[in-house]
mmCIF file of C-alpha atoms in Angstrom:
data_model
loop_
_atom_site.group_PDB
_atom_site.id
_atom_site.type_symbol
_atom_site.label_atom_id
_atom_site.label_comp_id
_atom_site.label_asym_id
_atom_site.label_seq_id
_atom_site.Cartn_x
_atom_site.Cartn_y
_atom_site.Cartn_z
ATOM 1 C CA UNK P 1 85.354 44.360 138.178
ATOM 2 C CA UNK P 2 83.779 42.063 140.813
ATOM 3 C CA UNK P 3 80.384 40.600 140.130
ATOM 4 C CA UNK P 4 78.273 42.954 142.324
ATOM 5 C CA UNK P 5 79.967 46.158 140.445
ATOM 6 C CA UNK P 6 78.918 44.500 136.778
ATOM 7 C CA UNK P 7 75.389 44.203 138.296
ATOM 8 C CA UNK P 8 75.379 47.755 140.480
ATOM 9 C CA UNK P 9 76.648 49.116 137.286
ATOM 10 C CA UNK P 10 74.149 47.880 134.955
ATOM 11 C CA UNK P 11 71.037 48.396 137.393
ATOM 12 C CA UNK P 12 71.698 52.255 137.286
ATOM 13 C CA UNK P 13 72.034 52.373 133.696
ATOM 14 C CA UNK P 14 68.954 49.997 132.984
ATOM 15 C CA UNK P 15 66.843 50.185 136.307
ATOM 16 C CA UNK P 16 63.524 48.346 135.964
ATOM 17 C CA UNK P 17 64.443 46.575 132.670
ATOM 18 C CA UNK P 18 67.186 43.933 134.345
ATOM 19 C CA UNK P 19 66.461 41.130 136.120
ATOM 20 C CA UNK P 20 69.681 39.598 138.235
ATOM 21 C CA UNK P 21 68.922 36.023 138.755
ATOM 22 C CA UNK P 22 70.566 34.974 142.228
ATOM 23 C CA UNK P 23 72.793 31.851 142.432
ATOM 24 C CA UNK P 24 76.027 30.694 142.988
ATOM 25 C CA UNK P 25 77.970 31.308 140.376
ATOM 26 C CA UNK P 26 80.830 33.686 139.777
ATOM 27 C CA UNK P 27 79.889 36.217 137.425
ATOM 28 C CA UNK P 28 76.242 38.368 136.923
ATOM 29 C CA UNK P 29 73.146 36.172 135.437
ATOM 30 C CA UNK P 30 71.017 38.992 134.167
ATOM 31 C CA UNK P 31 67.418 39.096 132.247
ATOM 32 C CA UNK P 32 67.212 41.745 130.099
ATOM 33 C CA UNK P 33 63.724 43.089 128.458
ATOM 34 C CA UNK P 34 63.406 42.634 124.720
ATOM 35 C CA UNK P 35 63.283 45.845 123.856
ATOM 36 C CA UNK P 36 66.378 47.362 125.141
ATOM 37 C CA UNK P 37 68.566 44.315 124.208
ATOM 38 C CA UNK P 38 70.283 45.829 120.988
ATOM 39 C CA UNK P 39 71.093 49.287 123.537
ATOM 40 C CA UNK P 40 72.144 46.753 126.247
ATOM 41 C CA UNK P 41 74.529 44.804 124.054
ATOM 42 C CA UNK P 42 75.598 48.212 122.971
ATOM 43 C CA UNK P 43 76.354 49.805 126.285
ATOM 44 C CA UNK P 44 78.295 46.387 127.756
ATOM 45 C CA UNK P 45 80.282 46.256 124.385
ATOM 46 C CA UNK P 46 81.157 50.284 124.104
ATOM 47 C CA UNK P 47 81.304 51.072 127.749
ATOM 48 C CA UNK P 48 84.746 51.617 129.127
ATOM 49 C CA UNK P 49 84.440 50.063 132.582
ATOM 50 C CA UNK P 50 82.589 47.123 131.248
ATOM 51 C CA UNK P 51 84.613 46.423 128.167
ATOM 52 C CA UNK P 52 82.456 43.372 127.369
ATOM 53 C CA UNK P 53 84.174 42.581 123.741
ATOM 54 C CA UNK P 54 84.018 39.330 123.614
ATOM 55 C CA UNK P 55 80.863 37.402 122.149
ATOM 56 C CA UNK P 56 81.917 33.248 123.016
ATOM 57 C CA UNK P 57 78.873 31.787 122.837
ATOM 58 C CA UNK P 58 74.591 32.833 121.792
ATOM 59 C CA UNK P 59 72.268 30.028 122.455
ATOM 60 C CA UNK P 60 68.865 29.081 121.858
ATOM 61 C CA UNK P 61 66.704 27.591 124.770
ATOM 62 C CA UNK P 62 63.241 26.267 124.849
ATOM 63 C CA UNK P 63 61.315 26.096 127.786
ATOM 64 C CA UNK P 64 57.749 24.308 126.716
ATOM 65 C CA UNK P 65 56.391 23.846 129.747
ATOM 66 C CA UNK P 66 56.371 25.436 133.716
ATOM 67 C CA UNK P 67 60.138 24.862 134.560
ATOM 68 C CA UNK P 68 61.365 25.434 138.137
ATOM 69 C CA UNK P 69 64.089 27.235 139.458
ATOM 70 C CA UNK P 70 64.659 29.181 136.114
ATOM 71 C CA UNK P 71 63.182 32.701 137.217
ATOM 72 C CA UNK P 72 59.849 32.915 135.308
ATOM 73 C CA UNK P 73 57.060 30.116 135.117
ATOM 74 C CA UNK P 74 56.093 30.486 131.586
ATOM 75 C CA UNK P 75 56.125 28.546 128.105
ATOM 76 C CA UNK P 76 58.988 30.846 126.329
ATOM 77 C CA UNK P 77 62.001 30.744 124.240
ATOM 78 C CA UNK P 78 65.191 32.603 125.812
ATOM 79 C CA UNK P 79 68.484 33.924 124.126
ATOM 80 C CA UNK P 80 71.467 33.259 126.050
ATOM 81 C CA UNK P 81 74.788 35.008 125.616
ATOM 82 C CA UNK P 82 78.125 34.788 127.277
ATOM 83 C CA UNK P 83 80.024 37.350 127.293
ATOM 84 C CA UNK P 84 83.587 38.048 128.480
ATOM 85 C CA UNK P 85 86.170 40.952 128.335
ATOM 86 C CA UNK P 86 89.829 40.238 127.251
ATOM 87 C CA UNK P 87 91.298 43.455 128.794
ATOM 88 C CA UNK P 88 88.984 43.237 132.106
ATOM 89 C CA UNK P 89 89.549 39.382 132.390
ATOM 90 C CA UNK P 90 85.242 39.109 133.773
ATOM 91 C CA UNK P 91 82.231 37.231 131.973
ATOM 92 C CA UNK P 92 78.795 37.566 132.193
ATOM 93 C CA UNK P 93 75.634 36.303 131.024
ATOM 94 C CA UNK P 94 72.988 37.869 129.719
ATOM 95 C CA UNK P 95 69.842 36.475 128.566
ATOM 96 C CA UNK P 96 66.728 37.694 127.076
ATOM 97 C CA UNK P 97 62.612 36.420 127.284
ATOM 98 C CA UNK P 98 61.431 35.468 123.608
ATOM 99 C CA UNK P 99 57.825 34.596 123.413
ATOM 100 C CA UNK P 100 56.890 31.163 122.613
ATOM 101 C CA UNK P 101 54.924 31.725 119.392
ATOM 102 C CA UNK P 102 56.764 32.921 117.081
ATOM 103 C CA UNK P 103 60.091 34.065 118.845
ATOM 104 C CA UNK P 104 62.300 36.801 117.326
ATOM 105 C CA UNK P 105 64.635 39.200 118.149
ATOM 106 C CA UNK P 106 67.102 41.973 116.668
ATOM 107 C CA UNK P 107 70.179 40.791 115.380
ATOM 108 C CA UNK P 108 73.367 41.816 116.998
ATOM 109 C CA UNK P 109 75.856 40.992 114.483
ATOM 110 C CA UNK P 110 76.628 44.474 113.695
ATOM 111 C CA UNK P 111 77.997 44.603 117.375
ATOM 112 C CA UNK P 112 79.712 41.462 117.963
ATOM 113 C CA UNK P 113 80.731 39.814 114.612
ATOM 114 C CA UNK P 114 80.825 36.186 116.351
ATOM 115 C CA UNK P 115 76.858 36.481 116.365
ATOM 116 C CA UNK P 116 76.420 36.189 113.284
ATOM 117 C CA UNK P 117 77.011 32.053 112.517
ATOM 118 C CA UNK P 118 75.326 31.691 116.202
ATOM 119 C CA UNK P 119 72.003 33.321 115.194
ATOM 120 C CA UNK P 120 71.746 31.275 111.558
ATOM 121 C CA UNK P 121 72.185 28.280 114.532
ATOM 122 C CA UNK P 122 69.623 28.967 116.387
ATOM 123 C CA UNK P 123 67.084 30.299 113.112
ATOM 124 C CA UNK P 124 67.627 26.662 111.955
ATOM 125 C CA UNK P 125 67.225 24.654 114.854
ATOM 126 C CA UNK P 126 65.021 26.213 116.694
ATOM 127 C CA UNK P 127 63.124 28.721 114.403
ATOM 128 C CA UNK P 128 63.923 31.955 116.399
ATOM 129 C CA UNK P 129 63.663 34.469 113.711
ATOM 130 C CA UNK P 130 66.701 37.349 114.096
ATOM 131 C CA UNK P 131 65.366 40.109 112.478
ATOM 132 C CA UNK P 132 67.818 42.626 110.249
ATOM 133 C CA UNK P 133 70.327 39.573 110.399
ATOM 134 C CA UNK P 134 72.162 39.855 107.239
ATOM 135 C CA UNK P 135 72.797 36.439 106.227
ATOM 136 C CA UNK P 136 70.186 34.126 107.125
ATOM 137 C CA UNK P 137 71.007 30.950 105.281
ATOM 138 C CA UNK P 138 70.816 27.934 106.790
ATOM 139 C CA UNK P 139 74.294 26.994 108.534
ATOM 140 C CA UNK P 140 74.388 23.042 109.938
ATOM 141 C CA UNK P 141 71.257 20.903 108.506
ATOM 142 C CA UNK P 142 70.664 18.883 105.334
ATOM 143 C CA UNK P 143 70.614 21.748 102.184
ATOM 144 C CA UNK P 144 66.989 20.062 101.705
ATOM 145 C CA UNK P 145 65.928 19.823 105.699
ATOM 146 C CA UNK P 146 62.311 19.893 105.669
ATOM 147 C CA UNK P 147 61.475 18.453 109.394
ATOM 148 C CA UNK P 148 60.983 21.145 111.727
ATOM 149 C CA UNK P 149 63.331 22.869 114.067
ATOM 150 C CA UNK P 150 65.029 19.698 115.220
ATOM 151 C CA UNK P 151 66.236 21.001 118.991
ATOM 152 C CA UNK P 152 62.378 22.105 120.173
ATOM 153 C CA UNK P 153 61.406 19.911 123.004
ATOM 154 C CA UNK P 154 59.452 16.848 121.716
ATOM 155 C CA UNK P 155 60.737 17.052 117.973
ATOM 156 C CA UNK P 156 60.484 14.088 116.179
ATOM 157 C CA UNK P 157 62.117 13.148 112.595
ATOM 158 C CA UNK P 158 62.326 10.040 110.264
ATOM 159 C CA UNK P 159 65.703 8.829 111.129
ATOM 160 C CA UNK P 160 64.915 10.070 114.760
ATOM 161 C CA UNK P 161 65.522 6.916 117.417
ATOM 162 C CA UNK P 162 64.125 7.818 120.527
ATOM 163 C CA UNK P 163 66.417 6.316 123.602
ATOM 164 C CA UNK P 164 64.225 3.556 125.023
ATOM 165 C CA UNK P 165 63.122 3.974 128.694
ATOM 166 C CA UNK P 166 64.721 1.762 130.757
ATOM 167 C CA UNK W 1 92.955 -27.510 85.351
ATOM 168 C CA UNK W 2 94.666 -30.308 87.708
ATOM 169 C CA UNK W 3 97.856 -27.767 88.053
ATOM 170 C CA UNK W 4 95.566 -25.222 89.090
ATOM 171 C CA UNK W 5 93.921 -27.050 91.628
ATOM 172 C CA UNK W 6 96.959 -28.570 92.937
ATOM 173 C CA UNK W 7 98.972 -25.183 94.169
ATOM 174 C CA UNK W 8 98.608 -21.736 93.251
ATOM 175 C CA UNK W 9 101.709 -21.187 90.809
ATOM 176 C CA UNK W 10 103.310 -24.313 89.671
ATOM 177 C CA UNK W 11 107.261 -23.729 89.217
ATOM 178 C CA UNK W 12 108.783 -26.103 86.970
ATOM 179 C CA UNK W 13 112.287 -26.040 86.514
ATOM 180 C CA UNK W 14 113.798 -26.081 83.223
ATOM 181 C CA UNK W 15 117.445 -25.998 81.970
ATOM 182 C CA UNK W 16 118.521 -22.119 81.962
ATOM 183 C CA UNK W 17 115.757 -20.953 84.418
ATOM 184 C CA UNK W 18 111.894 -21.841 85.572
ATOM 185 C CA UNK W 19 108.211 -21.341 84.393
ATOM 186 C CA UNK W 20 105.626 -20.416 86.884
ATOM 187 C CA UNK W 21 102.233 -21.604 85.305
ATOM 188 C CA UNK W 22 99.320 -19.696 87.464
ATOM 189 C CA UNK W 23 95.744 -18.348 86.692
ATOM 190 C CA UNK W 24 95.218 -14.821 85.794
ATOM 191 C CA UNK W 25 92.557 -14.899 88.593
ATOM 192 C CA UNK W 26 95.897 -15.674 91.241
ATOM 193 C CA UNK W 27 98.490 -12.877 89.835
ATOM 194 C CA UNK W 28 95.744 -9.823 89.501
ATOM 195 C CA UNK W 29 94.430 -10.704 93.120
ATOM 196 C CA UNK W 30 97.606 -10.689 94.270
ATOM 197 C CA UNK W 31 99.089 -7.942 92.879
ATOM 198 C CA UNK W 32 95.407 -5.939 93.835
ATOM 199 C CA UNK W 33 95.906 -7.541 97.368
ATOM 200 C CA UNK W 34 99.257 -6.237 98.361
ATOM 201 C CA UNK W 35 98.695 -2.720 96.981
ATOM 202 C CA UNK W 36 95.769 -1.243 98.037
ATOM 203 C CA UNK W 37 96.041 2.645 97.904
ATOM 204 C CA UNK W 38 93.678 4.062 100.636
ATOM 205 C CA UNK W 39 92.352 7.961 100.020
ATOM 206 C CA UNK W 40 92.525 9.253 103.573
ATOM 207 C CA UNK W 41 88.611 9.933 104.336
ATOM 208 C CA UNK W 42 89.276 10.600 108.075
ATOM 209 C CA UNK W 43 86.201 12.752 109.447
ATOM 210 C CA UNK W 44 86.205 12.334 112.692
ATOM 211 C CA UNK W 45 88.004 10.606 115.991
ATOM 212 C CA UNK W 46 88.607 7.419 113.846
ATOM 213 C CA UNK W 47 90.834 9.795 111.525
ATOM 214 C CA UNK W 48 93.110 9.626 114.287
ATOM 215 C CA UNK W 49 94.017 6.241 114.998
ATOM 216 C CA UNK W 50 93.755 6.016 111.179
ATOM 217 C CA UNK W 51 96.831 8.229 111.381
ATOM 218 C CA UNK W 52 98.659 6.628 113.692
ATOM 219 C CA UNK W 53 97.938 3.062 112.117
ATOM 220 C CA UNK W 54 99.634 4.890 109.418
ATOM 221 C CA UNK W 55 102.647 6.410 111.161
ATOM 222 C CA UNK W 56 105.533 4.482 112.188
ATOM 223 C CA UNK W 57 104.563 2.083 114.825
ATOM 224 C CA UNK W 58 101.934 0.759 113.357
ATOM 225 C CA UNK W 59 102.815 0.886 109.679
ATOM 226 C CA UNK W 60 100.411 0.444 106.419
ATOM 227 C CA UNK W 61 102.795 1.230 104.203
ATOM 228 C CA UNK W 62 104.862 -2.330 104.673
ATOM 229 C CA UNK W 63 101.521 -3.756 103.340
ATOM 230 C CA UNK W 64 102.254 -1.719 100.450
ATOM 231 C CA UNK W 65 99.060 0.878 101.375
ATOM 232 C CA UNK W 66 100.176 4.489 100.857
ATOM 233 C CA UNK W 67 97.798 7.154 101.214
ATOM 234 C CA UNK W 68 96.162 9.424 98.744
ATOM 235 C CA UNK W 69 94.363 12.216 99.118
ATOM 236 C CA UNK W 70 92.202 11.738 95.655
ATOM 237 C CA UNK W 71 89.474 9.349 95.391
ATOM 238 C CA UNK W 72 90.151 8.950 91.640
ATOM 239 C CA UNK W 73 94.045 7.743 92.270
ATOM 240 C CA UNK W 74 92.463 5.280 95.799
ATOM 241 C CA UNK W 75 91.243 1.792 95.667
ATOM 242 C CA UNK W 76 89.974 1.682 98.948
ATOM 243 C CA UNK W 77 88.261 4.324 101.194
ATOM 244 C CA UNK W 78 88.181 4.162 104.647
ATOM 245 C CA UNK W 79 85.070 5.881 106.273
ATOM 246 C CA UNK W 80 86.447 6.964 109.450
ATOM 247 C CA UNK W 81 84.286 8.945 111.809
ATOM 248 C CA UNK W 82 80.808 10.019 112.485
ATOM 249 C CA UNK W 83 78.879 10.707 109.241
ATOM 250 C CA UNK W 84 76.082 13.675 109.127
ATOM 251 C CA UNK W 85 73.282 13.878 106.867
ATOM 252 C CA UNK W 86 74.951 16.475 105.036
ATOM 253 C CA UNK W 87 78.112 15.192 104.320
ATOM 254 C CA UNK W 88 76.302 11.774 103.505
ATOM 255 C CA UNK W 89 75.599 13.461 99.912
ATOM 256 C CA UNK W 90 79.195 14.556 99.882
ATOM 257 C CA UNK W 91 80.431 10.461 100.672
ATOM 258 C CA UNK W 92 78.626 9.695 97.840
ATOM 259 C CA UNK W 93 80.125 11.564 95.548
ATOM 260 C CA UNK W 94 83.298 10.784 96.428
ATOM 261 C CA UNK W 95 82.926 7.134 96.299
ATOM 262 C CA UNK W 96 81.517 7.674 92.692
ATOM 263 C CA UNK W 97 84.515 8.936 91.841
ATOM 264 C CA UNK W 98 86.924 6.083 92.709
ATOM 265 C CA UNK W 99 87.769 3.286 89.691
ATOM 266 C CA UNK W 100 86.436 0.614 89.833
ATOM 267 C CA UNK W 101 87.635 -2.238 91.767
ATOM 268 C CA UNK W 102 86.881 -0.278 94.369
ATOM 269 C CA UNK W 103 86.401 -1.016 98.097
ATOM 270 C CA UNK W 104 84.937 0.467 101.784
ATOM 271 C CA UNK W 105 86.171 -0.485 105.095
ATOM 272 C CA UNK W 106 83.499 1.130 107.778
ATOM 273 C CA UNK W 107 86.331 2.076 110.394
ATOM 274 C CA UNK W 108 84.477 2.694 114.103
ATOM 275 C CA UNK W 109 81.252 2.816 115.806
ATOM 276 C CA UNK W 110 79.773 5.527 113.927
ATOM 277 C CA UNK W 111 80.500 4.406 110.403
ATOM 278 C CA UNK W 112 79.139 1.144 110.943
ATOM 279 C CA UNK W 113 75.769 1.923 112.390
ATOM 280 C CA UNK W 114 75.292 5.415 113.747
ATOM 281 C CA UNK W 115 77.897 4.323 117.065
ATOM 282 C CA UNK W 116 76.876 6.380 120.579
ATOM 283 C CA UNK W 117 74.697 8.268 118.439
ATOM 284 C CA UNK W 118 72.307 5.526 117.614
ATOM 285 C CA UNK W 119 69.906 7.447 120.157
ATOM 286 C CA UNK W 120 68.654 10.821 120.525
ATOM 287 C CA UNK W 121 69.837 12.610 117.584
ATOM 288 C CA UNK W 122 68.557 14.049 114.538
ATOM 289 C CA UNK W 123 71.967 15.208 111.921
ATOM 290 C CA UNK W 124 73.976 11.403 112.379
ATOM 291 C CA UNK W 125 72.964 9.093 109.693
ATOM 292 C CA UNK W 126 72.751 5.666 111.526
ATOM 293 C CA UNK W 127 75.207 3.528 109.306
ATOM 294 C CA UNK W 128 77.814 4.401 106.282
ATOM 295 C CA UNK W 129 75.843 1.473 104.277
ATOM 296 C CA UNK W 130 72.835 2.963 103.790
ATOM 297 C CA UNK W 131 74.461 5.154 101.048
ATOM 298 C CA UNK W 132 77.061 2.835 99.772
ATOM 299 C CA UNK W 133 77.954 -0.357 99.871
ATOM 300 C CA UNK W 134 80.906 -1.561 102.482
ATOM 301 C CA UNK W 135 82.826 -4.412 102.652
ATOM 302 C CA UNK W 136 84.685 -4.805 105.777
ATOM 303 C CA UNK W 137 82.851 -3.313 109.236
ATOM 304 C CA UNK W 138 85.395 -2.218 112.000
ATOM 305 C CA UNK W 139 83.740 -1.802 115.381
ATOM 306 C CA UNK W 140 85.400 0.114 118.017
ATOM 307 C CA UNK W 141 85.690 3.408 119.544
ATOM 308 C CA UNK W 142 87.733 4.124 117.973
ATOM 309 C CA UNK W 143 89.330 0.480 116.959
ATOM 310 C CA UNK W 144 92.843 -0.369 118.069
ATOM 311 C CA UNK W 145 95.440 -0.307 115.518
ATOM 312 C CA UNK W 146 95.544 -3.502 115.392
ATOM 313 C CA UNK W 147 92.168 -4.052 114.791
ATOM 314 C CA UNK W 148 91.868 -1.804 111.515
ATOM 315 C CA UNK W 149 94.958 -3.798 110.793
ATOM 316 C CA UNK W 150 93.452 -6.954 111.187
ATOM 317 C CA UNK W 151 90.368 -5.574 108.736
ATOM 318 C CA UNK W 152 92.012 -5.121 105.974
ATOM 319 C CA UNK W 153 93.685 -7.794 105.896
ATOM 320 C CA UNK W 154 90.296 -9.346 105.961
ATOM 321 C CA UNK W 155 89.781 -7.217 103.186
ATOM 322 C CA UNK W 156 92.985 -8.614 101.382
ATOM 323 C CA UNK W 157 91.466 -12.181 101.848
ATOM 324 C CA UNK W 158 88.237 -10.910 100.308
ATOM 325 C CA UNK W 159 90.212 -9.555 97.039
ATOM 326 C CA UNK W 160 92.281 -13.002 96.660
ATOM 327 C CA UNK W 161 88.766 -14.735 96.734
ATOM 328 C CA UNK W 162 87.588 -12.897 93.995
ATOM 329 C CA UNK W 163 87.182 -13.757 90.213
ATOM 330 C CA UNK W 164 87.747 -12.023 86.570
ATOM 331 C CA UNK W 165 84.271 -12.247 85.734
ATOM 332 C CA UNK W 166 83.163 -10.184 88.794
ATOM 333 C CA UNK W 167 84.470 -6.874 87.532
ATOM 334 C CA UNK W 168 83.039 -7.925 83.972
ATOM 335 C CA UNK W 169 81.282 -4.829 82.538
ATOM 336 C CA UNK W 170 77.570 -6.560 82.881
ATOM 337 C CA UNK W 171 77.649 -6.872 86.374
ATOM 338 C CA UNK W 172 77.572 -3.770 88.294
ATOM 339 C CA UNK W 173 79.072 -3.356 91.160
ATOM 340 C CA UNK W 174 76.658 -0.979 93.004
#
């Protein structure tokens, strides 16, 4: 499916609660409210047309400040996830609005398996809690990490050089 | 002691045959020197040209260095790659578990003091020596063949300098 039928398809299933965010690129950017993100991952996963069964990547971002060009002016955390379909050969990219105090979310590793090692990611390095997740150890730092969420915006550490402004 | 000083291993030839008078300190280094087993500790990039150093254009083995996989059967362990916080504890370990004489070569940029990730990051511990003790640095990313080549046989220069005494069970070697 082309990149306007992803996006006509989802805007009569979800209406007022997408957001398509215009630019260049070849498949659907889409916002999606927080509280119909487990029945959106649900419908792009199970629906037949969309066939979105592929989970390649969930990311954590942190916006601290006013950021330009991004869709929204506020402080927030987001959720990105890419999404592609084997069978359909199209991606997309859907990403959800987290607020910047204590961000969570639902989990959706009971829909896409592959979530599951990408949300203990982001819990640990940026302290977005996944709630419902059903493994949330820590996956990549130190057993005894004890410094913060080491990818927020203006994290510092002990071992943490800084590169020197030129 | 004036044989000693004179040449390494006197040969004196005697009817039926010869006797080689040497120091113990000569024979062991030697013998250490051209048979240093190396426990493959390849974590990253490095691992690579540690490989091919390995393989058959670039051999270790006509130094008489084989491989081994165990740190407990290796005299020498080459750190080779970028080294995490977390698998800092792991190194460690490992290296406690070689015999003693035992020796490091820091192989590459990021074994020697944090490499391109000197700056900017928080999970790459800056150095291989701040958890144990090295003996030959490598720079490079990742070094030539021939450089790792020419390290240990730095490091083979270092053993044939050594003494008895050092490995002596009062002095501890870190």
């Amino acid at each position: 499916m082309t990149k306007e039928d992803i996006i006509r398809k989802l805007q009569d299933k979800f209406g007022s609660d997408l957001e398509v965010v215009q630019n260049n690129q070849p498949e659907p950017f889409v916002y999606i409210s927080k509280d119909k993100y487990r029945e959106f991952c649900r419908h792009v996963k199970t629906d037949p047309e969309l066939d979105f069964d592929f989970l390649f990547q969930l990311a954590g971002v942190h916006y601290p400040m006013p950021s330009a060009g991004s869709g929204s002016s506020d402080e927030r955390f987001e959720v990105v996830l890419s999404l592609s379909s084997h069978a359909k050969i199209h991606r997309m990219v859907a990403k959800v609005k987290l607020d910047i105090i204590d961000p969570e979310i639902e989990t959706i590793s009971d829909i896409w398996a592959a979530a599951n090692w990408y949300e203990r990611e982001s819990m640990e390095l940026f302290g977005i809690k996944f709630l419902h997740h059903p493994d949330p150890r820590p996956l990549l730092l130190v057993e005894d990490w004890e410094f913060g969420y080491p990818m927020r915006k203006g994290w510092t550490g002990p071992d943490f050089i800084p590169m020197p402004e030129k | 002691m004036g044989v000693i000083e004179k040449v390494p291993a006197y040969i004196e030839k005697i009817p039926g045959g010869g006797i080689v008078t040497t120091s113990m300190d000569w024979v062991l280094n030697q013998s250490r020197a051209s048979s240093i087993w190396y426990m493959l500790f390849g974590l990253a990039c490095c691992a690579i040209e540690m490989m091919a150093t390995g393989a058959s254009r670039y051999d270790f083995d006509r130094f008489g260095m084989i491989f081994r996989a165990s740190p407990r059967q290796a005299d020498l362990m080459f750190v080779a790659g970028t080294v995490t916080h977390k698998m800092a504890k792991r190194v460690k370990i490992l290296h406690e578990q070689m015999a003693e004489p035992r020796y490091v070569i820091a192989m590459g940029g990021c074994a020697c003091n944090g490499g391109p990730f000197y700056y900017d990051c928080y999970s790459v511990l800056k150095g291989i020596d701040k958890v144990i003790p090295v003996d030959v640095y490598i720079p490079g990313c990742p070094p030539r063949p021939e450089s790792l080549m020419e390290g240990c046989l730095r490091l083979q220069e270092k053993i044939k300098r050594e003494k008895l005494s050092d490995w002596s069970s009062d002095r501890k070697n870190a």
